[in-house]
Amino acid sequence: MNRPGTDDRPDRLYTLTSGRSRPSREDLDLVTLIVAESGPTAGLSSELAAILRLCVHPTSVVEISAELGLPVSITKILVSDLLDAGRATARHPRYTASGRPELDPATLEKVLVGLRAL
Amino acid sequence: MDSALSESRPVPDGPRAPLGDRASNGLKIVVVGGFGVGKTTMVRSVSEIRPLNTEETMTRAGVPTDDTSHVPEKTATTVAFDFGRITLDEETVLYLFGAPGQERFWFLWDRLFAGTIGAVVLVDDRRLDESWYAIDRLEHHGTPFIVARNDFGGPRHSLEEVREALDLDPRVPLIDCDARSRRSSKQVLLTLAEHLQTLHGAHAAAPVR
Ligand SMILES: Nc1nc2c(ncn2[C@@H]2O[C@H](COP(=O)(O)OP(=O)(O)O)[C@@H](O)[C@H]2O)c(=O)[nH]1
Ligand SMILES: [Mg+2]
């Protein structure tokens, strides 16, 4: 796979995001799962196309970042573009620290059962 | 030496193990500790995928950095971290992050690890002072955590001495582990999950406001 982040040229990252430093949405977490809603089409940048191919199955933002070799912040900008264009959808983590909602007992039970099964 | 900071990222090898199509809820646990304390080893021991690594860059005025050669801003700090994954059920997937706990990285934590259900502070009892800052910050953030002492050729101190040196709340679990062992690393995570359950029980028993 083309590994766009590895050439370490800042202008490359700058071009990828058209110079933006923030994503269009603030709600993307490392573990938000992204699902492609359509396949890559001609004209799409190789990075966006690669994300769509990865996200044929639900794939977390942090896995996209690692697989493409792009920093998390750049990945979030690219993923936001796909979400804004309706080409992908996001499944947000149900537990977030904002307002510190309790981890619900059912989810905690899943953690215990899942870990015991390791 | 921390490979995540010093080496270029490995090219993905072999087939990925994709999540099931119903996966919808990601959870986070962070393993925090100094360089070489065994974070990556522990993640690898329990992860269903080969640990992956990536980085986050953040700019902040006046932050001294290690290496600014590949980022345009002079005040950018890059933190590298690795992670693994444990599928809990069809919908729920637990991500384990191995992250440095040094002071100079901590300002990234809010952004990266907010919403973490709990943390494991991994310590080497020859270098306990490296854990003070992380413990302090976790307490400050109110993130539930346990402390696990990794076995580097036999303990230098009793667990009681470690607890004292870390000034650890008596309710915070402190256990021994061997990060190279899947069984031991699993026990560490279970201890954290049981601690969360205990905290939950305590909350549930409190009168509803
Ligand atoms: N003796 C011993 N060595 C360990 C243990 N866990 C990790 N190591 C070794 O310590 C070194 C650093 O571990 P690593 O997981 O890379 O540390 P990290 O920097 O915290 O990610 C590696 O060479 C590991 O093989 C352990 O439980 N016992
Ligand atoms: Mg490491």
JSON list of C-alpha atoms in Angstrom, two decimals, chain A residues 1 3 5-6 8-10 13 21-22 29-31 33 35 54 56-60 62-74 76 91-98 100 102-105 107-118, chain B residues 9-12 16 18-29 46 49 52-57 70-72 81 83 85-86 88-89 91-95 97 111-117 141-143 182 186 189-190 193-194 196-197 200 203:
[
{"chain": "A", "resi": 1, "resn": "MET", "atom": "CA", "xyz": [0.00, 0.00, 0.00]},
{"chain": "A", "resi": 3, "resn": "ARG", "atom": "CA", "xyz": [2.17, 4.89, 2.80]},
{"chain": "A", "resi": 5, "resn": "GLY", "atom": "CA", "xyz": [2.82, 9.59, 6.00]},
{"chain": "A", "resi": 6, "resn": "THR", "atom": "CA", "xyz": [6.20, 7.99, 5.82]},
{"chain": "A", "resi": 8, "resn": "ASP", "atom": "CA", "xyz": [7.88, 12.90, 6.45]},
{"chain": "A", "resi": 9, "resn": "ARG", "atom": "CA", "xyz": [7.46, 15.95, 4.27]},
{"chain": "A", "resi": 10, "resn": "PRO", "atom": "CA", "xyz": [5.36, 18.53, 6.05]},
{"chain": "A", "resi": 13, "resn": "LEU", "atom": "CA", "xyz": [0.61, 16.50, 5.05]},
{"chain": "A", "resi": 21, "resn": "SER", "atom": "CA", "xyz": [-5.30, 21.86, 11.05]},
{"chain": "A", "resi": 22, "resn": "ARG", "atom": "CA", "xyz": [-8.71, 20.96, 12.48]},
{"chain": "A", "resi": 29, "resn": "ASP", "atom": "CA", "xyz": [-12.60, 9.76, 19.04]},
{"chain": "A", "resi": 30, "resn": "LEU", "atom": "CA", "xyz": [-9.65, 7.40, 18.63]},
{"chain": "A", "resi": 31, "resn": "VAL", "atom": "CA", "xyz": [-12.11, 4.53, 18.89]},
{"chain": "A", "resi": 33, "resn": "LEU", "atom": "CA", "xyz": [-15.68, 3.23, 14.25]},
{"chain": "A", "resi": 35, "resn": "VAL", "atom": "CA", "xyz": [-17.91, 2.47, 8.03]},
{"chain": "A", "resi": 54, "resn": "LEU", "atom": "CA", "xyz": [-10.26, -0.16, 4.95]},
{"chain": "A", "resi": 56, "resn": "VAL", "atom": "CA", "xyz": [-15.53, -1.85, 4.21]},
{"chain": "A", "resi": 57, "resn": "HIS", "atom": "CA", "xyz": [-15.57, -3.29, 7.74]},
{"chain": "A", "resi": 58, "resn": "PRO", "atom": "CA", "xyz": [-15.95, -1.02, 10.78]},
{"chain": "A", "resi": 59, "resn": "THR", "atom": "CA", "xyz": [-12.51, 0.42, 11.49]},
{"chain": "A", "resi": 60, "resn": "SER", "atom": "CA", "xyz": [-11.50, 2.73, 14.31]},
{"chain": "A", "resi": 62, "resn": "VAL", "atom": "CA", "xyz": [-6.78, 5.02, 15.38]},
{"chain": "A", "resi": 63, "resn": "GLU", "atom": "CA", "xyz": [-6.50, 1.91, 13.21]},
{"chain": "A", "resi": 64, "resn": "ILE", "atom": "CA", "xyz": [-7.01, 4.00, 10.08]},
{"chain": "A", "resi": 65, "resn": "SER", "atom": "CA", "xyz": [-4.26, 6.30, 11.32]},
{"chain": "A", "resi": 66, "resn": "ALA", "atom": "CA", "xyz": [-1.87, 3.40, 11.94]},
{"chain": "A", "resi": 67, "resn": "GLU", "atom": "CA", "xyz": [-2.66, 1.58, 8.71]},
{"chain": "A", "resi": 68, "resn": "LEU", "atom": "CA", "xyz": [-2.20, 4.70, 6.58]},
{"chain": "A", "resi": 69, "resn": "GLY", "atom": "CA", "xyz": [0.82, 5.91, 8.53]},
{"chain": "A", "resi": 70, "resn": "LEU", "atom": "CA", "xyz": [-0.79, 9.30, 9.14]},
{"chain": "A", "resi": 71, "resn": "PRO", "atom": "CA", "xyz": [-0.95, 11.23, 12.41]},
{"chain": "A", "resi": 72, "resn": "VAL", "atom": "CA", "xyz": [-4.25, 11.00, 14.23]},
{"chain": "A", "resi": 73, "resn": "SER", "atom": "CA", "xyz": [-5.05, 14.68, 13.67]},
{"chain": "A", "resi": 74, "resn": "ILE", "atom": "CA", "xyz": [-4.62, 14.38, 9.89]},
{"chain": "A", "resi": 76, "resn": "LYS", "atom": "CA", "xyz": [-9.50, 12.91, 11.68]},
{"chain": "A", "resi": 91, "resn": "ARG", "atom": "CA", "xyz": [-20.31, 4.81, 15.16]},
{"chain": "A", "resi": 92, "resn": "HIS", "atom": "CA", "xyz": [-19.36, 6.79, 18.20]},
{"chain": "A", "resi": 93, "resn": "PRO", "atom": "CA", "xyz": [-18.24, 5.24, 21.47]},
{"chain": "A", "resi": 94, "resn": "ARG", "atom": "CA", "xyz": [-21.12, 5.24, 23.90]},
{"chain": "A", "resi": 95, "resn": "TYR", "atom": "CA", "xyz": [-18.86, 6.01, 26.81]},
{"chain": "A", "resi": 96, "resn": "THR", "atom": "CA", "xyz": [-17.18, 9.38, 26.76]},
{"chain": "A", "resi": 97, "resn": "ALA", "atom": "CA", "xyz": [-15.62, 11.24, 29.64]},
{"chain": "A", "resi": 98, "resn": "SER", "atom": "CA", "xyz": [-17.42, 14.49, 28.95]},
{"chain": "A", "resi": 100, "resn": "ARG", "atom": "CA", "xyz": [-18.29, 11.60, 33.17]},
{"chain": "A", "resi": 102, "resn": "GLU", "atom": "CA", "xyz": [-21.06, 6.10, 34.33]},
{"chain": "A", "resi": 103, "resn": "LEU", "atom": "CA", "xyz": [-19.91, 3.14, 32.36]},
{"chain": "A", "resi": 104, "resn": "ASP", "atom": "CA", "xyz": [-23.18, 1.24, 32.35]},
{"chain": "A", "resi": 105, "resn": "PRO", "atom": "CA", "xyz": [-23.21, -2.04, 34.30]},
{"chain": "A", "resi": 107, "resn": "THR", "atom": "CA", "xyz": [-21.03, -2.84, 29.34]},
{"chain": "A", "resi": 108, "resn": "LEU", "atom": "CA", "xyz": [-18.83, -3.39, 32.37]},
{"chain": "A", "resi": 109, "resn": "GLU", "atom": "CA", "xyz": [-20.15, -6.94, 32.55]},
{"chain": "A", "resi": 110, "resn": "LYS", "atom": "CA", "xyz": [-19.20, -7.41, 28.89]},
{"chain": "A", "resi": 111, "resn": "VAL", "atom": "CA", "xyz": [-15.67, -6.27, 29.72]},
{"chain": "A", "resi": 112, "resn": "LEU", "atom": "CA", "xyz": [-15.41, -8.78, 32.57]},
{"chain": "A", "resi": 113, "resn": "VAL", "atom": "CA", "xyz": [-16.84, -11.66, 30.56]},
{"chain": "A", "resi": 114, "resn": "GLY", "atom": "CA", "xyz": [-14.72, -10.82, 27.52]},
{"chain": "A", "resi": 115, "resn": "LEU", "atom": "CA", "xyz": [-11.52, -10.60, 29.54]},
{"chain": "A", "resi": 116, "resn": "ARG", "atom": "CA", "xyz": [-12.20, -13.82, 31.41]},
{"chain": "A", "resi": 117, "resn": "ALA", "atom": "CA", "xyz": [-12.62, -15.53, 28.04]},
{"chain": "A", "resi": 118, "resn": "LEU", "atom": "CA", "xyz": [-9.16, -14.45, 26.88]},
{"chain": "B", "resi": 9, "resn": "ARG", "atom": "CA", "xyz": [6.21, 2.68, 11.38]},
{"chain": "B", "resi": 10, "resn": "PRO", "atom": "CA", "xyz": [6.17, -0.88, 10.21]},
{"chain": "B", "resi": 11, "resn": "VAL", "atom": "CA", "xyz": [4.34, -1.62, 7.02]},
{"chain": "B", "resi": 12, "resn": "PRO", "atom": "CA", "xyz": [1.22, -3.63, 7.84]},
{"chain": "B", "resi": 16, "resn": "ARG", "atom": "CA", "xyz": [-5.81, -7.65, 8.97]},
{"chain": "B", "resi": 18, "resn": "PRO", "atom": "CA", "xyz": [-11.39, -6.87, 10.52]},
{"chain": "B", "resi": 19, "resn": "LEU", "atom": "CA", "xyz": [-14.07, -6.27, 13.10]},
{"chain": "B", "resi": 20, "resn": "GLY", "atom": "CA", "xyz": [-17.49, -7.77, 12.60]},
{"chain": "B", "resi": 21, "resn": "ASP", "atom": "CA", "xyz": [-20.02, -5.65, 10.77]},
{"chain": "B", "resi": 22, "resn": "ARG", "atom": "CA", "xyz": [-22.05, -5.07, 13.92]},
{"chain": "B", "resi": 23, "resn": "ALA", "atom": "CA", "xyz": [-19.15, -3.59, 15.87]},
{"chain": "B", "resi": 24, "resn": "SER", "atom": "CA", "xyz": [-20.40, -0.26, 17.18]},
{"chain": "B", "resi": 25, "resn": "ASN", "atom": "CA", "xyz": [-19.01, 0.54, 20.61]},
{"chain": "B", "resi": 26, "resn": "GLY", "atom": "CA", "xyz": [-15.30, 1.17, 21.17]},
{"chain": "B", "resi": 27, "resn": "LEU", "atom": "CA", "xyz": [-13.89, 1.20, 24.70]},
{"chain": "B", "resi": 28, "resn": "LYS", "atom": "CA", "xyz": [-10.47, 2.37, 25.81]},
{"chain": "B", "resi": 29, "resn": "ILE", "atom": "CA", "xyz": [-8.04, 1.22, 28.45]},
{"chain": "B", "resi": 46, "resn": "VAL", "atom": "CA", "xyz": [-3.36, -9.80, 25.13]},
{"chain": "B", "resi": 49, "resn": "ILE", "atom": "CA", "xyz": [-3.99, -8.08, 16.44]},
{"chain": "B", "resi": 52, "resn": "LEU", "atom": "CA", "xyz": [-0.03, -1.12, 15.72]},
{"chain": "B", "resi": 53, "resn": "ASN", "atom": "CA", "xyz": [1.48, 2.23, 16.38]},
{"chain": "B", "resi": 54, "resn": "THR", "atom": "CA", "xyz": [0.77, 5.76, 15.38]},
{"chain": "B", "resi": 55, "resn": "GLU", "atom": "CA", "xyz": [1.33, 9.26, 16.60]},
{"chain": "B", "resi": 56, "resn": "GLU", "atom": "CA", "xyz": [-0.38, 12.46, 17.44]},
{"chain": "B", "resi": 57, "resn": "THR", "atom": "CA", "xyz": [1.10, 15.88, 16.99]},
{"chain": "B", "resi": 70, "resn": "HIS", "atom": "CA", "xyz": [9.47, 16.89, 10.28]},
{"chain": "B", "resi": 71, "resn": "VAL", "atom": "CA", "xyz": [6.77, 19.22, 11.46]},
{"chain": "B", "resi": 72, "resn": "PRO", "atom": "CA", "xyz": [6.32, 22.72, 10.21]},
{"chain": "B", "resi": 81, "resn": "PHE", "atom": "CA", "xyz": [1.76, 5.31, 21.14]},
{"chain": "B", "resi": 83, "resn": "PHE", "atom": "CA", "xyz": [-2.35, -0.13, 20.68]},
{"chain": "B", "resi": 85, "resn": "ARG", "atom": "CA", "xyz": [-7.54, -4.75, 20.37]},
{"chain": "B", "resi": 86, "resn": "ILE", "atom": "CA", "xyz": [-9.75, -7.25, 22.14]},
{"chain": "B", "resi": 88, "resn": "LEU", "atom": "CA", "xyz": [-15.56, -8.41, 23.62]},
{"chain": "B", "resi": 89, "resn": "ASP", "atom": "CA", "xyz": [-18.72, -9.29, 21.75]},
{"chain": "B", "resi": 91, "resn": "GLU", "atom": "CA", "xyz": [-20.87, -4.91, 19.24]},
{"chain": "B", "resi": 92, "resn": "THR", "atom": "CA", "xyz": [-18.20, -4.11, 21.76]},
{"chain": "B", "resi": 93, "resn": "VAL", "atom": "CA", "xyz": [-14.49, -3.80, 21.15]},
{"chain": "B", "resi": 94, "resn": "LEU", "atom": "CA", "xyz": [-11.86, -2.90, 23.70]},
{"chain": "B", "resi": 95, "resn": "TYR", "atom": "CA", "xyz": [-8.78, -0.98, 22.61]},
{"chain": "B", "resi": 97, "resn": "PHE", "atom": "CA", "xyz": [-3.26, 1.82, 24.41]},
{"chain": "B", "resi": 111, "resn": "ARG", "atom": "CA", "xyz": [-7.38, 14.93, 23.75]},
{"chain": "B", "resi": 112, "resn": "LEU", "atom": "CA", "xyz": [-6.26, 11.37, 23.10]},
{"chain": "B", "resi": 113, "resn": "PHE", "atom": "CA", "xyz": [-7.44, 9.44, 26.08]},
{"chain": "B", "resi": 114, "resn": "ALA", "atom": "CA", "xyz": [-10.51, 11.25, 27.34]},
{"chain": "B", "resi": 115, "resn": "GLY", "atom": "CA", "xyz": [-13.21, 8.67, 27.82]},
{"chain": "B", "resi": 116, "resn": "THR", "atom": "CA", "xyz": [-10.81, 5.97, 28.94]},
{"chain": "B", "resi": 117, "resn": "ILE", "atom": "CA", "xyz": [-12.71, 3.54, 31.16]},
{"chain": "B", "resi": 141, "resn": "HIS", "atom": "CA", "xyz": [-8.53, 13.44, 36.11]},
{"chain": "B", "resi": 142, "resn": "GLY", "atom": "CA", "xyz": [-10.58, 11.02, 38.18]},
{"chain": "B", "resi": 143, "resn": "THR", "atom": "CA", "xyz": [-9.64, 8.15, 35.85]},
{"chain": "B", "resi": 182, "resn": "ARG", "atom": "CA", "xyz": [-0.71, -13.53, 28.39]},
{"chain": "B", "resi": 186, "resn": "LYS", "atom": "CA", "xyz": [-5.05, -10.84, 31.37]},
{"chain": "B", "resi": 189, "resn": "LEU", "atom": "CA", "xyz": [-6.86, -6.24, 33.00]},
{"chain": "B", "resi": 190, "resn": "LEU", "atom": "CA", "xyz": [-9.29, -8.30, 35.03]},
{"chain": "B", "resi": 193, "resn": "ALA", "atom": "CA", "xyz": [-12.25, -4.39, 35.47]},
{"chain": "B", "resi": 194, "resn": "GLU", "atom": "CA", "xyz": [-13.06, -5.73, 38.92]},
{"chain": "B", "resi": 196, "resn": "LEU", "atom": "CA", "xyz": [-14.23, -0.60, 38.10]},
{"chain": "B", "resi": 197, "resn": "GLN", "atom": "CA", "xyz": [-17.01, -2.86, 39.29]},
{"chain": "B", "resi": 200, "resn": "HIS", "atom": "CA", "xyz": [-19.51, 1.16, 40.45]},
{"chain": "B", "resi": 203, "resn": "HIS", "atom": "CA", "xyz": [-21.55, 4.65, 43.35]}
]
